[in-house]
Amino acid sequence: MNFYVMTLFPEMIDQGLNNSIMGRAIDKGLIQLDAVNIRDYSNDLRHKKVDDYTYGGGAGMLMQAQPIYDCYKAIEKKIEESHSDKKKPRVVYVTPQGRVFNQQMARDFAKEEDLVFLCGHYEGVDERVLEEIVTDYVSIGDYVLTGGELPAMVMIDCISRLVKGVLNNDVSSETESFNDGLLEYPQYSRPEEWMGRKVPPILLSGNHKKVDEWRLEKAIERTKERRPDMYEEWIKLHPVKPPKKRRRKHHADENGDKNGNN
Ligand code: ADE
């Protein structure tokens, strides 16, 4: 999967994502990361200016349309040259004014071969270039950061771990928090006892069926306690079955009708 990030701070993207699992995925060629400096596309050759005052007044500067558009066109050309199909890439503008990113959106983006991110700065971006190139407006939450680089990195990290081969074992991307709408169950490693706290004995039993049941129970409990909003959604799709009624013989002195119905 190929990520292109349009930014004024490419070194932030390179340094932030070239470590650990992401770094390995890049080395293996599973992920390609290209942080492109918008400033390189400024028509102002002397000062490389990319921002200007806002029409109508107001505090702060706005990123201008031209450098962003030219930066995008260079990326588009690169993508066209590297594939035979002429499909335009999705272009994600990271902004607090977008839809809030979640695991389902990550799964959807992970299906793309190429993804382009636009990171804003200052007071925002000239609306006209957004109208021209952006396909998705995405936020990472209802709070405002100083720029789009951190949100873009958050999304790229999250999407990348869904790309086949990026995680060492594919099971961990399936059983993790948010899959199936539940938080993950608690986990334990050695030693069996630490600071007087013991690993739950069921996990040492070797009984996989019982372990799975225990984990599901804990995942439900944890979700109910920590994320009641998620629990409400989950329970709608997984109504708890009432315990089976035991069949009882009819006795004349029991409450109920003569057919044995209580
Ligand atoms: N830029 C600034 N704040 C942001 C946020 N919360 N999400 C995405 N982009 C942003």
PDB file of N, CA and C and ligand atoms in Angstrom, residues 93-98 118 120 138-152 155, ligand 1:
ATOM      1  N   TYR A  93      -8.361  14.842   3.497  1.00  0.00           N
ATOM      2  CA  TYR A  93      -7.959  16.077   4.186  1.00  0.00           C
ATOM      3  C   TYR A  93      -8.212  15.867   5.670  1.00  0.00           C
ATOM      4  N   VAL A  94      -7.146  15.912   6.472  1.00  0.00           N
ATOM      5  CA  VAL A  94      -7.311  15.708   7.913  1.00  0.00           C
ATOM      6  C   VAL A  94      -7.686  17.037   8.554  1.00  0.00           C
ATOM      7  N   THR A  95      -8.849  17.044   9.147  1.00  0.00           N
ATOM      8  CA  THR A  95      -9.409  18.286   9.663  1.00  0.00           C
ATOM      9  C   THR A  95     -10.399  17.989  10.786  1.00  0.00           C
ATOM     10  N   PRO A  96     -10.442  18.845  11.815  1.00  0.00           N
ATOM     11  CA  PRO A  96     -11.450  18.599  12.858  1.00  0.00           C
ATOM     12  C   PRO A  96     -12.876  18.726  12.325  1.00  0.00           C
ATOM     13  N   GLN A  97     -13.011  19.233  11.084  1.00  0.00           N
ATOM     14  CA  GLN A  97     -14.352  19.359  10.500  1.00  0.00           C
ATOM     15  C   GLN A  97     -14.795  18.112   9.735  1.00  0.00           C
ATOM     16  N   GLY A  98     -14.043  17.028   9.876  1.00  0.00           N
ATOM     17  CA  GLY A  98     -14.389  15.825   9.110  1.00  0.00           C
ATOM     18  C   GLY A  98     -15.170  14.806   9.923  1.00  0.00           C
ATOM     19  N   LEU A 118      -3.687  15.118   3.052  1.00  0.00           N
ATOM     20  CA  LEU A 118      -3.329  16.541   3.036  1.00  0.00           C
ATOM     21  C   LEU A 118      -3.368  17.042   4.478  1.00  0.00           C
ATOM     22  N   GLY A 120      -3.179  20.125   6.958  1.00  0.00           N
ATOM     23  CA  GLY A 120      -3.343  21.572   7.016  1.00  0.00           C
ATOM     24  C   GLY A 120      -2.512  22.184   8.134  1.00  0.00           C
ATOM     25  N   VAL A 138     -11.622  13.938   7.142  1.00  0.00           N
ATOM     26  CA  VAL A 138     -11.580  13.035   8.301  1.00  0.00           C
ATOM     27  C   VAL A 138     -10.886  13.697   9.495  1.00  0.00           C
ATOM     28  N   SER A 139     -11.512  13.544  10.659  1.00  0.00           N
ATOM     29  CA  SER A 139     -10.981  14.062  11.920  1.00  0.00           C
ATOM     30  C   SER A 139     -10.542  12.883  12.785  1.00  0.00           C
ATOM     31  N   ILE A 140      -9.637  13.122  13.740  1.00  0.00           N
ATOM     32  CA  ILE A 140      -9.336  12.015  14.667  1.00  0.00           C
ATOM     33  C   ILE A 140     -10.043  12.210  16.006  1.00  0.00           C
ATOM     34  N   GLY A 141     -10.850  13.229  16.131  1.00  0.00           N
ATOM     35  CA  GLY A 141     -11.586  13.405  17.382  1.00  0.00           C
ATOM     36  C   GLY A 141     -11.986  14.853  17.559  1.00  0.00           C
ATOM     37  N   ASP A 142     -12.871  15.065  18.501  1.00  0.00           N
ATOM     38  CA  ASP A 142     -13.426  16.410  18.692  1.00  0.00           C
ATOM     39  C   ASP A 142     -12.537  17.269  19.577  1.00  0.00           C
ATOM     40  N   TYR A 143     -11.376  17.569  19.064  1.00  0.00           N
ATOM     41  CA  TYR A 143     -10.434  18.488  19.701  1.00  0.00           C
ATOM     42  C   TYR A 143      -9.564  19.035  18.581  1.00  0.00           C
ATOM     43  N   VAL A 144      -8.899  20.150  18.834  1.00  0.00           N
ATOM     44  CA  VAL A 144      -8.163  20.795  17.743  1.00  0.00           C
ATOM     45  C   VAL A 144      -6.658  20.753  18.013  1.00  0.00           C
ATOM     46  N   LEU A 145      -5.911  20.264  17.031  1.00  0.00           N
ATOM     47  CA  LEU A 145      -4.445  20.202  17.119  1.00  0.00           C
ATOM     48  C   LEU A 145      -3.850  21.342  16.286  1.00  0.00           C
ATOM     49  N   THR A 146      -2.528  21.501  16.375  1.00  0.00           N
ATOM     50  CA  THR A 146      -1.903  22.621  15.665  1.00  0.00           C
ATOM     51  C   THR A 146      -1.712  22.329  14.175  1.00  0.00           C
ATOM     52  N   GLY A 147      -1.794  21.062  13.797  1.00  0.00           N
ATOM     53  CA  GLY A 147      -1.605  20.734  12.386  1.00  0.00           C
ATOM     54  C   GLY A 147      -2.100  19.327  12.094  1.00  0.00           C
ATOM     55  N   GLY A 148      -2.089  18.965  10.819  1.00  0.00           N
ATOM     56  CA  GLY A 148      -2.647  17.674  10.421  1.00  0.00           C
ATOM     57  C   GLY A 148      -1.663  16.511  10.445  1.00  0.00           C
ATOM     58  N   GLU A 149      -0.392  16.765  10.780  1.00  0.00           N
ATOM     59  CA  GLU A 149       0.594  15.672  10.686  1.00  0.00           C
ATOM     60  C   GLU A 149       0.299  14.541  11.679  1.00  0.00           C
ATOM     61  N   LEU A 150       0.050  14.909  12.936  1.00  0.00           N
ATOM     62  CA  LEU A 150      -0.227  13.842  13.926  1.00  0.00           C
ATOM     63  C   LEU A 150      -1.480  13.045  13.550  1.00  0.00           C
ATOM     64  N   PRO A 151      -2.599  13.701  13.201  1.00  0.00           N
ATOM     65  CA  PRO A 151      -3.759  12.917  12.764  1.00  0.00           C
ATOM     66  C   PRO A 151      -3.460  12.029  11.560  1.00  0.00           C
ATOM     67  N   ALA A 152      -2.690  12.543  10.598  1.00  0.00           N
ATOM     68  CA  ALA A 152      -2.366  11.708   9.421  1.00  0.00           C
ATOM     69  C   ALA A 152      -1.555  10.490   9.862  1.00  0.00           C
ATOM     70  N   MET A 155      -3.773   7.872  11.509  1.00  0.00           N
ATOM     71  CA  MET A 155      -4.571   7.110  10.536  1.00  0.00           C
ATOM     72  C   MET A 155      -3.698   6.145   9.739  1.00  0.00           C
TER      73      MET A 155
HETATM   74  N1  ADE B   1      -6.187  19.051  12.554  1.00  0.00           N
HETATM   75  C1  ADE B   1      -6.285  19.708  13.718  1.00  0.00           C
HETATM   76  N2  ADE B   1      -7.021  19.035  14.592  1.00  0.00           N
HETATM   77  C2  ADE B   1      -7.405  17.879  13.976  1.00  0.00           C
HETATM   78  C3  ADE B   1      -8.183  16.782  14.347  1.00  0.00           C
HETATM   79  N3  ADE B   1      -8.754  16.682  15.537  1.00  0.00           N
HETATM   80  N4  ADE B   1      -8.373  15.791  13.457  1.00  0.00           N
HETATM   81  C4  ADE B   1      -7.829  15.883  12.236  1.00  0.00           C
HETATM   82  N5  ADE B   1      -7.089  16.907  11.817  1.00  0.00           N
HETATM   83  C5  ADE B   1      -6.873  17.906  12.668  1.00  0.00           C
END
